[in-house]
Coordinates of C-alpha atoms in Angstrom, one line a residue:
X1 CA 121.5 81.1 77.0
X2 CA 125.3 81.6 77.4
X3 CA 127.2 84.1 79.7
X4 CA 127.5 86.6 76.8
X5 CA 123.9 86.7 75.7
X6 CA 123.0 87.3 79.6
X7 CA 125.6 90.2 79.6
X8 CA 125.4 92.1 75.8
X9 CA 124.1 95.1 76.3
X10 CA 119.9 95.2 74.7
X11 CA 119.6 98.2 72.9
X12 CA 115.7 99.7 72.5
X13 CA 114.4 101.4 69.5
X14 CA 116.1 100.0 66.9
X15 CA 114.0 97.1 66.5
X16 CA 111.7 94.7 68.6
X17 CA 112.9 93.2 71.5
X18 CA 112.9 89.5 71.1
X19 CA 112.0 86.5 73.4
X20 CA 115.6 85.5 74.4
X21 CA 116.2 89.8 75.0
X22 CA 114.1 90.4 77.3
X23 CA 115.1 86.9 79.3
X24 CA 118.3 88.1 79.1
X25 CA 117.1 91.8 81.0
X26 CA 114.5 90.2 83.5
X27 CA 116.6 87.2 84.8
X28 CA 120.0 87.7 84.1
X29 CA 120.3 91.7 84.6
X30 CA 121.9 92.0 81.0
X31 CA 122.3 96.2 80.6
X32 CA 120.2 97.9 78.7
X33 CA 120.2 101.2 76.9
X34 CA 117.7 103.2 74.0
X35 CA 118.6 104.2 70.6
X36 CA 119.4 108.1 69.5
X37 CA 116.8 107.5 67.1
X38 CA 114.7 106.2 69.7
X39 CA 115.3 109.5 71.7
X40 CA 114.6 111.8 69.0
X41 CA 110.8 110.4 68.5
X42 CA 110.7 110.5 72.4
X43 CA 110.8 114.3 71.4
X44 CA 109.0 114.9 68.5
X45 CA 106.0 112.8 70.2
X46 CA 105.9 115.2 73.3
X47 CA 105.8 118.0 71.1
X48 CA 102.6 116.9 69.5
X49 CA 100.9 116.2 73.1
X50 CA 102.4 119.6 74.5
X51 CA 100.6 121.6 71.5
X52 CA 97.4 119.8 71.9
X53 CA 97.7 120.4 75.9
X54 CA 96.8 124.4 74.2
X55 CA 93.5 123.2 72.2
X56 CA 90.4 124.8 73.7
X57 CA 89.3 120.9 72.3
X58 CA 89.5 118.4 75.3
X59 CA 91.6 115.6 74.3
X60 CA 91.2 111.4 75.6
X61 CA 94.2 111.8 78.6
X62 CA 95.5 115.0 77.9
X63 CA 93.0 117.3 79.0
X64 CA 89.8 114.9 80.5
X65 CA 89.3 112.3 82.8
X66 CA 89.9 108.5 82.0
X67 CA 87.6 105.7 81.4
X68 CA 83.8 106.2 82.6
X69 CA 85.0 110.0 83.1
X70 CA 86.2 110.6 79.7
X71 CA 83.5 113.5 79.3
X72 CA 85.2 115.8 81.9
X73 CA 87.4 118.1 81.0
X74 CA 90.1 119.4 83.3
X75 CA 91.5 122.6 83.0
X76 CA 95.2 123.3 83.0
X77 CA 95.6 123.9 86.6
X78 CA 94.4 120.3 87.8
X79 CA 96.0 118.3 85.4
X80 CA 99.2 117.4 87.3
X81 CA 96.9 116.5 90.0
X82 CA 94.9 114.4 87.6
X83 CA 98.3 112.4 86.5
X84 CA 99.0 112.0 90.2
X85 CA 95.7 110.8 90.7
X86 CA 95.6 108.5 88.0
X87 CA 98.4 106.4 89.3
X88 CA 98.1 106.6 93.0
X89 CA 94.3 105.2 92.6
X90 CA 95.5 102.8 90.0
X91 CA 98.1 101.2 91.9
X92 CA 95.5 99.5 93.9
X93 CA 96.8 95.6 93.7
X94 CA 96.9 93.1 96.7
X95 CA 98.2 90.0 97.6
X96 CA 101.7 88.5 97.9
X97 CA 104.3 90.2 95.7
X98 CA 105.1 89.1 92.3
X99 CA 108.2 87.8 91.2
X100 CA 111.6 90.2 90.3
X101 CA 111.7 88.7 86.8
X102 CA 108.3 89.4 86.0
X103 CA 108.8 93.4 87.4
X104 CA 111.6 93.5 85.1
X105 CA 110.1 92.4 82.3
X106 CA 107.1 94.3 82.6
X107 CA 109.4 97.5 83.1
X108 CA 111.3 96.6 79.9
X109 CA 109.1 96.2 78.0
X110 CA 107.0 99.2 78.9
X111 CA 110.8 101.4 78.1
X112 CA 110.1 99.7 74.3
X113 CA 106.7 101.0 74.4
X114 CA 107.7 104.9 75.9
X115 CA 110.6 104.4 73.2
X116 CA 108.5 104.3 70.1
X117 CA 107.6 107.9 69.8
X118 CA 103.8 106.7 70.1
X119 CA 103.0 108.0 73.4
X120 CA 104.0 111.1 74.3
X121 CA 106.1 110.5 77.2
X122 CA 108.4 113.1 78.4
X123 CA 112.7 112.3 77.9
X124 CA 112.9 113.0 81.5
X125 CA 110.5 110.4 82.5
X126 CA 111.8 108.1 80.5
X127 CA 115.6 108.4 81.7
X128 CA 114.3 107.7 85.4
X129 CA 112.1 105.0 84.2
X130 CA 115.3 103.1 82.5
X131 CA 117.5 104.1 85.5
X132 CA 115.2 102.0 87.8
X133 CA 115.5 99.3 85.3
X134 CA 119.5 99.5 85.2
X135 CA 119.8 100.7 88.5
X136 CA 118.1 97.2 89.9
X137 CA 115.9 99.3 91.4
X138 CA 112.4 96.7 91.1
X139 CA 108.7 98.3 92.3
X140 CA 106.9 95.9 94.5
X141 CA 103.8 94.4 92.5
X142 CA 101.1 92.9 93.9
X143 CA 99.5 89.6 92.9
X144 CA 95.8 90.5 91.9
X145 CA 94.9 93.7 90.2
X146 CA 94.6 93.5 86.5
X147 CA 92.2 92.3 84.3
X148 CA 94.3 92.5 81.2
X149 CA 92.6 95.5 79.9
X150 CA 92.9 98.4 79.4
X151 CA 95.8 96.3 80.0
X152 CA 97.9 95.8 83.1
X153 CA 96.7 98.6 84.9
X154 CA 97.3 97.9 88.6
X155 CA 100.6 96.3 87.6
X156 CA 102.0 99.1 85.7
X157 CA 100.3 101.6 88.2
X158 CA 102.9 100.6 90.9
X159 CA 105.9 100.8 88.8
X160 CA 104.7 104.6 87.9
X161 CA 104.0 105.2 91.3
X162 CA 107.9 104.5 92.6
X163 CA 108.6 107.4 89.5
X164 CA 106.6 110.1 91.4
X165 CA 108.7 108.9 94.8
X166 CA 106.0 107.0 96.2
X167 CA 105.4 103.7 96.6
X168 CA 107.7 100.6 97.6
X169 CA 110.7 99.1 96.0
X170 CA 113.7 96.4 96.4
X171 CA 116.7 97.2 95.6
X172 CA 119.2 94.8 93.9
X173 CA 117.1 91.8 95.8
X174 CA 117.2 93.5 98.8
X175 CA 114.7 94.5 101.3
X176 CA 111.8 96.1 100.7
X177 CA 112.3 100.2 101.2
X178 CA 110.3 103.3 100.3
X179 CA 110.8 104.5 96.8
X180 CA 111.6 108.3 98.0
X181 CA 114.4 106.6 100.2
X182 CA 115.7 104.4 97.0
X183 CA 115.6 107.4 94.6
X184 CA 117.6 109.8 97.0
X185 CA 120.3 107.1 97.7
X186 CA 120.4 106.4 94.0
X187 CA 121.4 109.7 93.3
X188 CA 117.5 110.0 91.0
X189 CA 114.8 112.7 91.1
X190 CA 111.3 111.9 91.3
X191 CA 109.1 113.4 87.9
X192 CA 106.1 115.8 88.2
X193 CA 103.9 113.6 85.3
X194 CA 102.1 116.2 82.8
X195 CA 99.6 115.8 80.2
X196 CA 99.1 112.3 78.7
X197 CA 102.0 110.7 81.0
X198 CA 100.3 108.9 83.4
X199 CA 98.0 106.9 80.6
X200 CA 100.9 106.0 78.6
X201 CA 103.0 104.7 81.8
X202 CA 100.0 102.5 82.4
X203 CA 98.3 101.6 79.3
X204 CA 100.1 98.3 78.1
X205 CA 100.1 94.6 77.8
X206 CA 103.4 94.5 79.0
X207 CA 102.7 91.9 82.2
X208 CA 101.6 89.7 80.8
X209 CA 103.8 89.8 77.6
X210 CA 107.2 89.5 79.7
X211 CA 105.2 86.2 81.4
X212 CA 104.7 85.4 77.8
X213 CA 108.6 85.5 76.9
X214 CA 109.8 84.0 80.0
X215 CA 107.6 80.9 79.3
X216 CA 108.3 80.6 76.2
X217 CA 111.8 80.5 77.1
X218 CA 111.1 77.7 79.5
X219 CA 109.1 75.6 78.2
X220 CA 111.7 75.4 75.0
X221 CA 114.2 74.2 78.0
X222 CA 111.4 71.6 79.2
X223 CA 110.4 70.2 76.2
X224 CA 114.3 69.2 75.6
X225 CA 114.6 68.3 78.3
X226 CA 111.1 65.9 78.8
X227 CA 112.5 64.7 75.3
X228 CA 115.1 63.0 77.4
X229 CA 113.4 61.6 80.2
X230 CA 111.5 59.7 77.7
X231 CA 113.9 58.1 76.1
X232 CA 115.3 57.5 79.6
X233 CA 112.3 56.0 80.7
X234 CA 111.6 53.9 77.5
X235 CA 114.8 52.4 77.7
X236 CA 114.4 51.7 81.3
X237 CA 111.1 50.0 80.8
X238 CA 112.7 48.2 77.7
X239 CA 110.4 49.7 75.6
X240 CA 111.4 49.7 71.6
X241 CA 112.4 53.2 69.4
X242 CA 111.4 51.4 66.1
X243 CA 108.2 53.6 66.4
X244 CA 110.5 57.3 66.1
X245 CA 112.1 56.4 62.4
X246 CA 112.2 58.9 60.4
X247 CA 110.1 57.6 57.7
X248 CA 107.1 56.7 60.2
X249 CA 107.0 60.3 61.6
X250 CA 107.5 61.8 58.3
X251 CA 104.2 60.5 57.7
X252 CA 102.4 62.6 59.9
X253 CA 104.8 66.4 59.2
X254 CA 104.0 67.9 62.3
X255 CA 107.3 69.8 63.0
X256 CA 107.2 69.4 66.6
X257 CA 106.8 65.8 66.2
X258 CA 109.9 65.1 64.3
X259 CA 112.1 67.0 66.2
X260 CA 111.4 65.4 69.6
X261 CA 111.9 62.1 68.0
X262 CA 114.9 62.8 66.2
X263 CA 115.7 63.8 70.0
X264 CA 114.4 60.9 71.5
X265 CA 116.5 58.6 68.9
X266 CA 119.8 60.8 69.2
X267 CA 119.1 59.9 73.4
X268 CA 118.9 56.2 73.0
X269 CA 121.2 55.6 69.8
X270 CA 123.6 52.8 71.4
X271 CA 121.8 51.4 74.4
X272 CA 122.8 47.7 75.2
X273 CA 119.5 47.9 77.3
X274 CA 117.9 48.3 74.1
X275 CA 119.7 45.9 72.4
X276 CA 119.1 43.5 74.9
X277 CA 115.2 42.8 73.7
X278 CA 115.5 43.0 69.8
X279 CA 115.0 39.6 69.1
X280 CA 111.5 39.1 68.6
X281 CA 112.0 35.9 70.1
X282 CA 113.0 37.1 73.3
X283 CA 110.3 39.8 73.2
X284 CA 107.4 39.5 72.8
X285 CA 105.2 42.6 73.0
X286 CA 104.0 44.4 70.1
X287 CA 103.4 47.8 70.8
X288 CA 104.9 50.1 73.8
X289 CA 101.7 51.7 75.9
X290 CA 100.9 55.3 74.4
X291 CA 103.2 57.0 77.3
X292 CA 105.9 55.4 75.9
X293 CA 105.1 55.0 71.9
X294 CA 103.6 58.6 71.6
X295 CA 105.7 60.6 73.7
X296 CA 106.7 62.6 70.0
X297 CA 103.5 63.3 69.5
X298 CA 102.5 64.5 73.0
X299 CA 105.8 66.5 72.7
X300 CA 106.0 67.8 69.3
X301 CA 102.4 69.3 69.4
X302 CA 103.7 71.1 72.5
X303 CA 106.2 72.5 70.7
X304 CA 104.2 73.7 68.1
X305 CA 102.1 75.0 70.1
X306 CA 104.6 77.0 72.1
X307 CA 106.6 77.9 68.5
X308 CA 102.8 79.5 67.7
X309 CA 103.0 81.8 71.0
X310 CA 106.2 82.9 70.1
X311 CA 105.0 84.4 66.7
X312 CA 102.4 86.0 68.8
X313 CA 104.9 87.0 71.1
X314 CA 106.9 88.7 68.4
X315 CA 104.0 90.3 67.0
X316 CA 103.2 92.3 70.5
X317 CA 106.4 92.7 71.1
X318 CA 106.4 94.8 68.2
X319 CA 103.6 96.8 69.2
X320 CA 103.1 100.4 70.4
X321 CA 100.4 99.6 72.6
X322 CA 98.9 103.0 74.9
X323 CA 95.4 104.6 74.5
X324 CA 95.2 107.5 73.2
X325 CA 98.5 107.4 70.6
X326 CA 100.4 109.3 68.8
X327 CA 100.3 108.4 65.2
X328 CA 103.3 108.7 62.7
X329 CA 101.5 111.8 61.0
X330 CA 100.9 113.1 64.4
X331 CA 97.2 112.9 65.3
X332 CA 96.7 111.5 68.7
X333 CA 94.0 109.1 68.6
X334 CA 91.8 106.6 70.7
X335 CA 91.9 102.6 70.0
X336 CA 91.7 99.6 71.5
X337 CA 95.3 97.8 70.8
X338 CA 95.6 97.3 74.8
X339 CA 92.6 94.8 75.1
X340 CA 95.0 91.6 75.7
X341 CA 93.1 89.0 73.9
X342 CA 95.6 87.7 71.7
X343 CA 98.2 87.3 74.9
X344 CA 95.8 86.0 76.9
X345 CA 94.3 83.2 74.6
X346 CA 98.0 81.7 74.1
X347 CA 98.8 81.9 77.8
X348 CA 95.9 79.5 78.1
X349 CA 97.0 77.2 75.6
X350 CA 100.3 76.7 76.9
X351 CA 99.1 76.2 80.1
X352 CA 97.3 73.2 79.0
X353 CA 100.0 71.8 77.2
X354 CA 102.3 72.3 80.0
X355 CA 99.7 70.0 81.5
X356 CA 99.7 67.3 79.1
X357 CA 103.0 66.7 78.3
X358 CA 103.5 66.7 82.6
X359 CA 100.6 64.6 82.3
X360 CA 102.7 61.4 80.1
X361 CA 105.4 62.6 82.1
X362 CA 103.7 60.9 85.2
X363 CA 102.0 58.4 83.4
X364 CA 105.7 56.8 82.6
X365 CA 107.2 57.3 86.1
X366 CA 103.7 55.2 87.3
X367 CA 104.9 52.6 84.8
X368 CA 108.3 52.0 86.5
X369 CA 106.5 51.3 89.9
X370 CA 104.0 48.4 89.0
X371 CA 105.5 45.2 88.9
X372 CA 103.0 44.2 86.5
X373 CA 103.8 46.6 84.0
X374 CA 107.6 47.3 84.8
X375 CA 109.0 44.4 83.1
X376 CA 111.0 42.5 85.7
X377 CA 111.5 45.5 88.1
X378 CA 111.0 45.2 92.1
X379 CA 107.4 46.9 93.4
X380 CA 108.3 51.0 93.7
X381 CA 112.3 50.3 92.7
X382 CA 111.9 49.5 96.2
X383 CA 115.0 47.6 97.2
X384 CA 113.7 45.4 99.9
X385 CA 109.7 46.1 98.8
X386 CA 107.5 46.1 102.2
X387 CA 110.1 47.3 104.7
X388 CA 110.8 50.1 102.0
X389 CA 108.4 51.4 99.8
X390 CA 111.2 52.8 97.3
X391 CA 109.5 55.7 95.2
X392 CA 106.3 55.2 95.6
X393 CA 105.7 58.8 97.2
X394 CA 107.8 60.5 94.9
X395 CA 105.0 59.3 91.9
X396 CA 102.2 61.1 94.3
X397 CA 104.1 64.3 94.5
X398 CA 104.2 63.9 90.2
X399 CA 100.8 63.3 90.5
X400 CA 99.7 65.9 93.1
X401 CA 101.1 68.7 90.6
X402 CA 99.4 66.9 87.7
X403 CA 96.3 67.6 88.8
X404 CA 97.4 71.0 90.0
X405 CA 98.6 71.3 86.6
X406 CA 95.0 70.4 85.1
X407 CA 93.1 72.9 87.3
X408 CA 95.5 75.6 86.3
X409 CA 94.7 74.7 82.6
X410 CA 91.0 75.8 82.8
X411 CA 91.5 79.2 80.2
X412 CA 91.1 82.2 82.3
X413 CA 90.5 84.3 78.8
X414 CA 86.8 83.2 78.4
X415 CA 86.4 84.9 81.5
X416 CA 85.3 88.7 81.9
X417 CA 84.0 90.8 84.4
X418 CA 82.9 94.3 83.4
X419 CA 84.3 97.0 84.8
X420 CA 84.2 101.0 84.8
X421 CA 80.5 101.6 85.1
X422 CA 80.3 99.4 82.1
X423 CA 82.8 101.3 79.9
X424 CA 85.2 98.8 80.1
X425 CA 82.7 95.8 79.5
X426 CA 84.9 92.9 78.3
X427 CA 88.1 92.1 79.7
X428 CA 90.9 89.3 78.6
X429 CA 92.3 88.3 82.3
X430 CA 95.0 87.9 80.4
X431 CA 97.5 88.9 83.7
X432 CA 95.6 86.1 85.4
X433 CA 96.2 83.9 82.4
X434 CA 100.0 84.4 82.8
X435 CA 100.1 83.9 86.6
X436 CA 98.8 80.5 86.1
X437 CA 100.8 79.9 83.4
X438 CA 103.9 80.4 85.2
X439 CA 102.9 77.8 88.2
X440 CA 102.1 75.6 85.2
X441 CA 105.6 75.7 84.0
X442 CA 107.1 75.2 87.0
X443 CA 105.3 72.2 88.0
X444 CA 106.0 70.7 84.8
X445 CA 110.0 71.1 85.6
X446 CA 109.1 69.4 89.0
X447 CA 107.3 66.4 87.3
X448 CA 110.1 66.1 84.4
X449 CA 112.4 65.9 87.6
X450 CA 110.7 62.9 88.9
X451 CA 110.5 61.0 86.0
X452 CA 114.5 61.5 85.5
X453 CA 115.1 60.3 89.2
X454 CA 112.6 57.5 88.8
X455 CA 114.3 56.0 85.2
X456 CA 117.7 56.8 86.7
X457 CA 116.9 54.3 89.5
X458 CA 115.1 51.7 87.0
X459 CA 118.2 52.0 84.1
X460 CA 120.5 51.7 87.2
X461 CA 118.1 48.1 88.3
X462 CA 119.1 47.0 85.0
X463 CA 122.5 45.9 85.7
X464 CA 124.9 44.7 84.5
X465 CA 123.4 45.8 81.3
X466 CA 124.7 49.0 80.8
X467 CA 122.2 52.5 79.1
X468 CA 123.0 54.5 76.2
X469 CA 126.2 57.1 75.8
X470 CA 123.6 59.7 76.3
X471 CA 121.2 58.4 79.4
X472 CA 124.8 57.1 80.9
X473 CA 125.7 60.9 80.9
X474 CA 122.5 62.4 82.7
X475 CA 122.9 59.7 85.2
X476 CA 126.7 60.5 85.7
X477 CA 125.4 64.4 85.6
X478 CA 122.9 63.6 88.6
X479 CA 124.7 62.1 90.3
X480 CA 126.8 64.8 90.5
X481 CA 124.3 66.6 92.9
X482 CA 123.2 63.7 95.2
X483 CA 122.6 60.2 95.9
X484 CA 120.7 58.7 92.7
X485 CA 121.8 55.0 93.3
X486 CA 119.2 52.2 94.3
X487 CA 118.9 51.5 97.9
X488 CA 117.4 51.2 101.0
X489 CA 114.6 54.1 101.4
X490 CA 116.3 57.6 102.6
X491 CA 114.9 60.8 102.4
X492 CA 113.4 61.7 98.8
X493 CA 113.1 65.4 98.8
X494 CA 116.3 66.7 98.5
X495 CA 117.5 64.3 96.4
X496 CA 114.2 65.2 94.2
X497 CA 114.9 68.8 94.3
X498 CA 118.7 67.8 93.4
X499 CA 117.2 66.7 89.9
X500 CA 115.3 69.5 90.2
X501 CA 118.4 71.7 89.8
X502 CA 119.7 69.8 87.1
X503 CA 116.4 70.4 84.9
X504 CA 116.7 73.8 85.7
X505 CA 120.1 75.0 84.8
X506 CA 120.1 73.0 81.6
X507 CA 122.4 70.2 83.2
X508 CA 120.4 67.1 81.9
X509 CA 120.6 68.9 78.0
X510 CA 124.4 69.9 78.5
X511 CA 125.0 66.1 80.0
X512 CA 123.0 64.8 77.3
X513 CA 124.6 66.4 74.3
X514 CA 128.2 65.6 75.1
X515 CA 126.9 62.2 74.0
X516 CA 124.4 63.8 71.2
X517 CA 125.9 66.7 69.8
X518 CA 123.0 69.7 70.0
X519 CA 119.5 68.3 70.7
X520 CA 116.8 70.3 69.2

């Protein structure tokens, strides 16, 4: 994402947020304002929950009780205490606190939701609501407390709680201060919440939709990026890219596929390491182990599978989702649109392909440390093997995560533990679903990093023959940020977490495609 996407100002209401928008808001601070349009059906929604507030008729969250107490009806004099109520016993999580990014997106992308005209919301609530969000003003959200339905409850409890004043909150990445003491000094008013407010300020899928976006977005990074540590590895272990013609992978059109091995030929196109072993004479295997020869379709299927989420992505992130609504024609109705099923089930999915594609990942760094399968390398790129043991700790940090990685893809969706005195009798743990999903990705960045350090070292073993434009540029690029050369054993972590940086920031790409031109 360049410096002007992070910046441009996002404006709501005039059409969905996308994937790359609400990146933009939750990591990168970009400014964000709503529509006129948006504000006018801000109005005309409040209008229909303010004249309904007057039926002798109980309405769902405007005049009764919520969930299992649905059947009471509260008469006008308790129902800014009900609000109040609502929220304060709602924001009930615990545990450590979750990240800024995910706060911010879950605030954005309830504003879209308030925005919509759907819910009733009051313009003044609103306003404070998107001043916390522009202000940097971030409610502190706790770990465990929703079960994805009726959606992120707890989570989205807490953020409505720093709205009455209450609560806690960091400002701009600061320390964490009472929300009363944040407001004041921000010059902002706490809001009285009326009729129907405090359900559509917690009704919402919002969690663990922004989790949603902001793996999406980084897995589209990692998949790149683990296109290239292939190729870095299979020319490192002189494996062959015969296998990623065109015309072979045309003959299985998986989308996914063919890109990361146009990739994965763009990486290696020129290698004198490659050259080195075409004669058949001179080499002698026939096929490449399936770390090496199927890396494009370990790869590609993860990208379909990560372009699928995104559709789904888009699809919620154009929804209105709150319980009850406001329809178009103005009836305010009950549903079920926050049950987060369809979040959930895809949160799963890419957590287990995070887990594969980390899972070849460390299957080709192990390859580069066994003599017996390393093709004339020394035992762990060790450089005097017995007195140093080279990399062979680095591989069990690739492979701790791994199987991190596979316990974190058991799907926490076909879980569900009723709730509300049974009203609320099937849940989609979809918030869980997106917690583990975002260790997932990050171990897979981790792993990707060792395999780049470890085919770093083996390409550099290969001397004097010299890698590809491309892998000759990610070395150059790491070594930028520490010591990737061969050598007697020194400390590993730093210079691990050095590559670790580089997968991050997008270095390895950017390093890559000034030998490339764009990778896909």
């Amino acid at each position: 994402m360049t410096t002007q996407q992070q910046t441009r100002t996002v404006t709501i209401g005039e059409r969905p947020l996308t994937v790359d928008e609400v990146v933009a808001v939750a990591r990168h601070h970009a400014p964000v304002e709503i529509s006129d349009a948006a504000w006018e059906r801000v109005r005309a929604a409040r209008t229909v929950v303010e004249g309904l507030a007057e039926d002798t008729v109980a309405h769902y969250g405007v005049s009764t009780g919520f969930g299992a107490l649905a059947t009471r009806h509260i008469p006008h004099e308790k129902r800014a205490q009900l609000q109040r109520s609502l929220v304060r016993s709602h924001a009930a999580g615990s545990g450590p606190e979750v990240e800024e990014e995910v706060v911010r997106a879950l605030m954005l992308l309830r504003i879209q939701t308030l925005a919509t005209g759907r819910t009733g919301i009051r313009e003044e609530t609103l306003r404070l609501y998107l001043a916390l969000l522009t202000g940097h003003i971030t409610p502190v959200v706790h770990e465990y407390g929703s079960l994805g339905c009726s959606g992120d409850l707890s989570p989205l409890s807490h953020c409505a709680l720093v709205l009455m004043g209450e609560g806690s909150v960091r400002v701009a990445g600061g320390d964490v201060v009472d929300a009363g003491e944040a407001l004041a000094a921000a010059g902002l008013t706490p809001v009285e919440l009326l009729e129907k407010e405090g359900l559509a300020l917690i009704n919402g899928t919002d969690g663990m939709l922004g989790m949603l976006c902001l793996a999406i977005h980084d897995l589209r990074t990692l998949l790149t990026t683990a296109d290239i540590s292939a190729a870095m590895s299979i020319e490192g272990l002189l494996g062959t890219d015969d296998v990623f013609a065109a015309d072979l992978q045309a003959l299985r059109p998986h989308p996914g596929q063919a890109l990361a091995a146009e990739n994965m030929r763009a990486v290696l196109a020129g290698s004198p390491i490659r050259d080195s072993h075409r004669d058949p004479a001179a080499c002698t295997r026939v096929q490449d182990a399936y770390s090496l020869r199927c890396s494009p379709q370990v790869h590609g299927g993860a990208r379909d599978t990560v372009e699928y989420a995104a559709t789904v992505a888009a699809q919620e992130l154009a929804a209105a989702v709150d319980n009850p609504v406001v329809t178009p024609d103005g009836r305010v109705e009950s549903n079920g649109n926050f049950h987060g099923a369809p979040v959930a089930y895809v949160l799963d999915f890419l957590a287990i392909v995070a887990a594969d594609v980390a899972s070849m990942s460390e299957r080709r760094t192990d390859r580069f440390l066994d003599p017996a399968r390393n093709h004339g390398l020394p035992p762990f790129l060790a450089d005097d093997p017995g007195v140093d043991s080279g990399l062979m700790i680095a591989q069990y940090t690739a492979a701790g995560m791994v199987s991190e990685m596979k316990r974190l893809a058991a799907p926490a969706s076909v879980d569900s533990i009723p709730s509300s005195a049974m009203q609320e009798d099937h849940v989609s743990m979809g918030w869980g679903a997106g917690r583990k999903l975002r260790r997932s990705v990050d171990a897979l960045s981790r792993v990707v990093a060792v395999e780049l350090y470890t085919a770093t070292r083996g390409i550099a073993l290969r001397a004097p023959l010299r890698p590809a434009p491309a892998t000759g540029a990610v070395i150059a690029a790491l070594a930028e940020r520490g010591d990737v050369a061969p050598g007697p054993d020194r400390v590993t972590s730093p210079e691990l977490a050095a590559a670790h940086g580089a997968v991050l920031d997008r270095a390895v790409i950017a390093a890559a495609e000034s030998a490339t031109g764009p990778l896909n």
